[in-house]
């Protein structure tokens, strides 16, 4: 066996560090960064936020994705109804128990009514912290949605400065855009490698590395991505197996527990595309570093963003982007894997299913919560689905 894959090899150590960061709800790395630099740290729900702007003003953007399956919800359940998704309850629990005290504020991007409500709850419970709802345009005309979004960015920048961040500087933002362009290239490169050689890049590993990037300074994250790619490419012990190639979709906000991803892989599935941790690849290509950098951020959001249930797409084209992804990934099936009570994902799912069926692609569906701990039923369902693909292919 290659030394990288032994318990104390470099790959194992890297993935182990990523998992430790995934489970560090006290944000020890963020606290250490603040002590070292004296800078501000602002949390955000990681679907899309303009991390480039934070970085340019000396602020550490910190992705907050609830408490996962490690956190017992005691106080958070009192703030939200039982018929909504789990992530707002665990997020408010993290705040109320002091685990997020090192954050100087929270940014809540436009996802759904629940997250909008969470932004208001944050203002009530933590009045001394910055709390902003980042309202993004659903009209993509540059003179309408573009003007609106530019004003949002300018207001966000002013709020950060008022809290003690560096003032806005165009040259600094251009440099930060280039830094994050490098992150996108690395992440998309790993997605391409996983698509071509999924046995080299298990999704459960890649997911942990991407989660680590939510709390690390961007320069450290870039180094981790480079180290991870070098380690998996150099690991000759990872060889192909006869597994079904699937796309996992529906998990763009509340994330599945790591045990669920491992279960899907053990059931006989190679996950060759997904919509996990979208913030690292919300923009498809490099953002321009020429001209006005704020305008470049606006243009990228309007014209070069991925499809998402949180972003307006006309009903007659919903699901078509998913079909394109299936074809590009050479996937043999789709797992619709959405959090319970997630309105954006579950309301879009029937239209996406129709598009997948029209394309002749097999699919199955199940739901989860971020604190799901038992996966036996899901493993049986996914395993049966994978077996049917391998036995009957498109006739499954």
XYZ file of C-alpha atoms in Angstrom:
396
model
C 0.000 0.000 0.000
C 1.252 3.504 -0.825
C 2.536 5.392 2.235
C 0.104 8.250 1.514
C -2.839 6.041 2.440
C -1.433 4.639 5.674
C -2.864 5.963 8.898
C 0.065 8.334 9.391
C 0.767 9.155 5.727
C 0.593 12.741 4.387
C -2.776 12.226 2.707
C -4.296 10.740 5.847
C -2.906 13.590 7.931
C -4.263 16.214 5.524
C -7.746 14.678 5.465
C -7.597 14.231 9.236
C -6.853 17.909 9.675
C -9.730 18.799 7.356
C -12.111 16.626 9.384
C -10.906 18.205 12.624
C -11.744 21.633 11.179
C -15.126 20.297 10.042
C -15.895 19.284 13.630
C -14.432 22.387 15.314
C -17.623 24.269 16.097
C -15.721 26.553 18.484
C -13.765 27.955 15.499
C -10.354 27.573 17.118
C -8.578 28.356 13.846
C -10.560 31.586 13.445
C -9.824 32.616 17.037
C -6.108 32.007 16.462
C -6.188 34.061 13.248
C -7.850 36.975 15.053
C -5.286 36.859 17.872
C -2.473 36.763 15.331
C -3.720 39.520 13.034
C -6.172 41.626 15.014
C -8.502 41.479 12.007
C -12.257 41.100 11.780
C -13.946 37.772 11.089
C -17.459 37.665 9.640
C -19.521 34.513 9.297
C -21.763 33.698 6.371
C -24.052 30.960 5.125
C -21.919 29.504 2.327
C -23.979 29.408 -0.814
C -22.676 32.639 -2.303
C -21.090 35.715 -0.767
C -18.461 38.051 -2.282
C -15.482 36.670 -0.344
C -13.196 38.781 -2.517
C -14.578 41.966 -0.952
C -14.026 40.693 2.591
C -10.475 39.625 1.800
C -9.645 42.964 0.161
C -10.689 44.785 3.334
C -8.680 42.511 5.631
C -11.717 40.559 6.891
C -11.696 36.772 7.273
C -14.887 35.296 5.745
C -15.982 32.275 7.788
C -18.494 29.795 6.404
C -21.061 28.631 8.971
C -22.997 25.490 8.100
C -24.834 24.685 11.301
C -23.802 22.092 13.827
C -24.001 18.927 11.765
C -24.374 15.662 13.650
C -22.081 16.660 16.536
C -24.281 19.274 18.179
C -27.177 18.579 20.509
C -29.900 21.165 19.926
C -31.317 22.365 23.239
C -32.112 26.065 23.008
C -32.317 26.402 19.236
C -35.494 24.340 18.938
C -37.359 27.022 20.862
C -36.785 29.551 18.082
C -38.070 27.673 15.034
C -40.982 25.496 14.063
C -40.564 21.752 13.683
C -41.701 21.872 10.041
C -38.713 23.783 8.681
C -35.180 22.628 7.896
C -32.678 21.910 10.647
C -29.859 24.354 9.888
C -31.351 27.548 11.446
C -31.916 25.749 14.751
C -28.339 24.497 14.955
C -26.932 27.855 13.817
C -28.785 29.783 16.510
C -27.678 27.099 19.003
C -24.053 27.753 18.036
C -24.587 31.456 18.602
C -26.451 31.155 21.902
C -23.840 28.802 23.367
C -20.970 31.184 22.610
C -19.289 29.073 19.958
C -19.477 31.931 17.445
C -18.411 34.701 19.818
C -15.183 35.237 17.882
C -17.179 36.431 14.874
C -17.670 40.164 14.490
C -20.814 39.663 12.474
C -22.875 37.382 10.257
C -23.887 37.748 6.627
C -27.008 35.914 5.475
C -27.217 35.558 1.686
C -30.584 35.372 -0.037
C -31.479 31.683 0.157
C -35.037 31.384 1.439
C -37.516 32.850 3.908
C -36.034 30.773 6.736
C -32.588 32.314 6.318
C -34.140 35.767 5.989
C -35.846 35.088 9.320
C -32.534 33.903 10.783
C -30.917 37.215 9.835
C -33.589 39.065 11.796
C -33.215 36.688 14.722
C -29.480 37.386 14.740
C -30.077 41.126 15.000
C -32.357 40.580 17.991
C -30.104 38.153 19.847
C -26.744 39.736 19.011
C -27.410 43.483 18.676
C -23.741 44.397 19.085
C -22.680 42.295 16.092
C -22.910 43.162 12.424
C -25.866 41.334 10.890
C -26.757 41.752 7.223
C -29.103 40.007 4.848
C -27.352 40.004 1.471
C -30.180 40.504 -0.988
C -29.026 39.480 -4.457
C -30.809 40.321 -7.718
C -33.162 37.980 -9.544
C -33.327 40.349 -12.503
C -30.078 39.938 -14.421
C -30.281 43.074 -16.548
C -27.167 45.099 -15.761
C -29.162 48.340 -15.508
C -31.616 46.822 -13.018
C -30.195 43.870 -11.124
C -26.654 45.063 -11.744
C -27.302 48.505 -10.280
C -29.095 46.928 -7.319
C -26.289 44.490 -6.576
C -23.566 47.112 -6.880
C -25.386 49.179 -4.244
C -25.536 46.079 -2.004
C -21.780 45.607 -2.343
C -21.072 49.274 -1.659
C -23.267 49.199 1.456
C -21.620 45.977 2.651
C -18.176 47.500 2.166
C -19.200 50.593 4.135
C -20.570 48.436 6.965
C -17.296 46.515 7.168
C -15.303 49.748 7.279
C -17.553 51.109 10.022
C -16.766 47.983 12.061
C -13.012 48.528 11.753
C -12.095 46.865 8.463
C -9.744 48.497 5.999
C -11.456 51.001 3.715
C -12.351 49.886 0.215
C -9.450 50.013 -2.222
C -9.846 49.058 -5.882
C -6.313 47.719 -6.270
C -6.707 45.540 -3.174
C -9.965 44.151 -4.556
C -8.331 43.322 -7.895
C -5.628 41.412 -6.033
C -8.234 39.561 -3.982
C -10.197 38.679 -7.112
C -7.062 37.108 -8.570
C -6.494 35.173 -5.344
C -10.014 33.741 -5.424
C -9.735 33.057 -9.148
C -6.898 30.746 -8.133
C -9.146 28.996 -5.611
C -11.855 28.443 -8.224
C -9.338 27.035 -10.685
C -8.036 24.618 -8.065
C -11.517 23.510 -6.980
C -12.777 23.062 -10.528
C -9.564 21.178 -11.302
C -10.284 18.742 -8.478
C -13.863 18.343 -9.707
C -12.499 17.532 -13.171
C -10.067 15.004 -11.690
C -12.856 13.374 -9.687
C -15.056 13.234 -12.800
C -12.308 11.462 -14.744
C -10.897 9.310 -11.908
C -13.430 9.215 -9.066
C -11.503 6.463 -7.286
C -8.664 8.957 -6.839
C -10.844 11.673 -5.260
C -13.504 10.240 -2.934
C -16.255 12.796 -2.462
C -16.208 12.295 1.301
C -12.562 13.469 1.284
C -13.053 16.312 -1.180
C -16.031 17.541 0.846
C -13.940 17.726 4.027
C -11.208 19.669 2.224
C -13.785 22.113 0.847
C -15.310 22.492 4.308
C -11.853 23.318 5.696
C -11.669 26.155 3.182
C -14.626 27.815 4.894
C -12.593 28.627 8.013
C -9.016 28.864 6.772
C -7.409 32.039 5.410
C -7.579 31.779 1.629
C -3.822 31.433 1.237
C -3.782 28.408 3.578
C -6.726 26.918 1.729
C -4.902 27.257 -1.593
C -1.934 25.378 -0.132
C -4.229 22.645 1.221
C -5.859 22.204 -2.195
C -2.443 21.927 -3.851
C -1.226 19.430 -1.251
C -4.380 17.340 -1.546
C -4.185 17.173 -5.329
C -0.513 16.196 -5.244
C -1.237 13.506 -2.659
C -4.122 11.854 -4.508
C -2.367 12.001 -7.867
C 0.664 10.351 -6.311
C -1.298 7.574 -4.592
C -0.906 4.472 -6.755
C -2.891 2.339 -4.304
C -6.206 3.845 -5.391
C -7.527 1.792 -8.278
C -10.893 1.729 -10.115
C -13.817 -0.325 -8.886
C -17.011 -1.303 -10.666
C -19.243 1.386 -9.160
C -22.119 3.396 -10.582
C -21.348 6.984 -11.591
C -23.952 9.295 -10.041
C -24.691 12.989 -9.598
C -25.856 14.069 -6.138
C -28.083 17.128 -6.198
C -30.290 19.082 -3.797
C -27.758 19.669 -1.003
C -26.808 23.258 -1.771
C -27.589 24.810 1.651
C -27.977 22.482 4.627
C -25.233 19.955 4.061
C -25.447 16.183 4.504
C -23.486 14.695 7.402
C -20.153 13.240 6.372
C -21.442 9.796 7.317
C -24.097 10.040 4.618
C -21.539 10.764 1.896
C -19.408 7.864 3.076
C -22.504 5.658 3.072
C -23.282 6.536 -0.553
C -19.737 5.672 -1.572
C -19.840 2.377 0.326
C -23.154 1.510 -1.309
C -21.457 1.257 -4.709
C -21.637 4.848 -5.994
C -18.957 7.077 -7.437
C -20.200 10.633 -6.920
C -18.922 12.406 -10.043
C -20.720 15.730 -9.573
C -22.600 17.452 -6.759
C -23.819 20.828 -5.519
C -22.071 20.776 -2.134
C -20.269 23.866 -0.755
C -21.254 26.033 -3.696
C -19.456 29.172 -2.545
C -16.111 27.907 -3.893
C -17.491 27.588 -7.432
C -20.595 29.752 -7.628
C -18.823 31.713 -10.365
C -17.863 29.435 -13.255
C -14.784 31.179 -14.622
C -12.156 33.733 -13.657
C -13.496 37.152 -12.703
C -11.904 39.981 -14.637
C -9.188 41.975 -12.929
C -9.372 44.748 -15.537
C -11.208 48.013 -14.966
C -13.623 48.566 -12.068
C -13.357 45.511 -9.759
C -16.773 46.100 -8.155
C -18.318 46.064 -11.611
C -16.407 42.855 -12.332
C -17.987 41.192 -9.264
C -21.414 42.360 -10.394
C -20.940 41.155 -13.959
C -19.721 37.753 -12.817
C -22.751 37.304 -10.576
C -25.178 38.340 -13.295
C -23.659 36.452 -16.227
C -21.445 33.634 -14.985
C -23.101 32.037 -11.959
C -24.108 28.394 -11.659
C -27.741 27.352 -11.695
C -29.256 27.079 -8.226
C -32.724 26.839 -6.673
C -31.880 30.169 -5.022
C -31.371 31.864 -8.395
C -34.240 32.602 -10.793
C -34.530 30.232 -13.724
C -37.649 30.123 -15.882
C -39.818 27.025 -15.414
C -39.318 25.850 -18.986
C -35.558 25.582 -18.481
C -35.389 24.228 -14.926
C -33.456 20.983 -14.856
C -31.700 21.504 -18.182
C -28.483 22.606 -16.488
C -28.627 19.425 -14.395
C -28.976 17.323 -17.540
C -25.917 19.072 -19.000
C -23.961 18.305 -15.825
C -25.017 14.661 -15.982
C -23.748 14.399 -19.559
C -20.524 16.270 -18.839
C -19.817 13.993 -15.855
C -20.754 10.867 -17.841
C -23.051 9.967 -14.964
C -25.282 6.926 -15.104
C -27.858 8.116 -12.588
C -28.976 10.901 -10.245
C -29.485 10.896 -6.488
C -31.879 13.661 -5.450
C -30.550 14.197 -1.935
C -32.261 17.154 -0.262
C -32.697 18.257 3.348
C -36.115 17.686 4.864
C -38.371 20.752 4.544
C -36.000 22.582 2.156
C -38.502 24.559 0.080
C -36.110 25.720 -2.692
C -34.758 22.210 -3.321
C -38.014 20.292 -2.965
C -40.100 22.751 -5.002
C -37.576 22.555 -7.856
C -37.232 18.785 -7.688
C -40.327 17.798 -9.731
C -39.182 19.966 -12.647
C -35.641 18.607 -12.385
C -36.979 15.038 -12.263
C -39.022 15.673 -15.400
C -35.940 16.952 -17.229
C -33.881 13.951 -16.075
C -36.596 11.512 -17.148
C -36.898 13.196 -20.539
C -33.152 12.643 -20.924
C -33.582 8.956 -20.065
C -31.441 9.086 -16.922
C -32.326 6.829 -13.942
C -32.888 8.557 -10.612
C -33.907 7.993 -7.022
C -34.615 10.404 -4.160
C -34.325 10.588 -0.399
C -34.151 13.274 2.288
C -31.903 13.866 5.275
C -31.212 16.330 8.085
C -27.757 17.617 8.970
C -27.900 15.629 12.239
C -29.027 12.365 10.650
C -27.135 9.559 12.337
C -28.554 6.339 10.880
C -28.029 5.583 7.188
C -29.008 1.922 6.836
C -32.163 2.612 4.807
C -30.369 5.119 2.564
C -27.517 2.675 2.019
C -29.943 -0.037 0.945
C -31.776 2.357 -1.385
C -28.593 3.747 -2.947
C -27.040 0.297 -3.195
C -30.077 -1.132 -4.944
C -30.069 1.852 -7.299
C -26.360 1.396 -8.080
C -26.866 -2.341 -8.666
C -29.771 -1.677 -11.036
C -27.641 0.737 -13.050
C -24.808 -1.749 -13.376
C -27.208 -4.584 -14.276
C -29.638 -2.821 -16.599
C -28.103 0.581 -17.375
C -30.533 3.043 -18.878
C -33.399 0.578 -18.472
C -33.235 0.840 -14.664
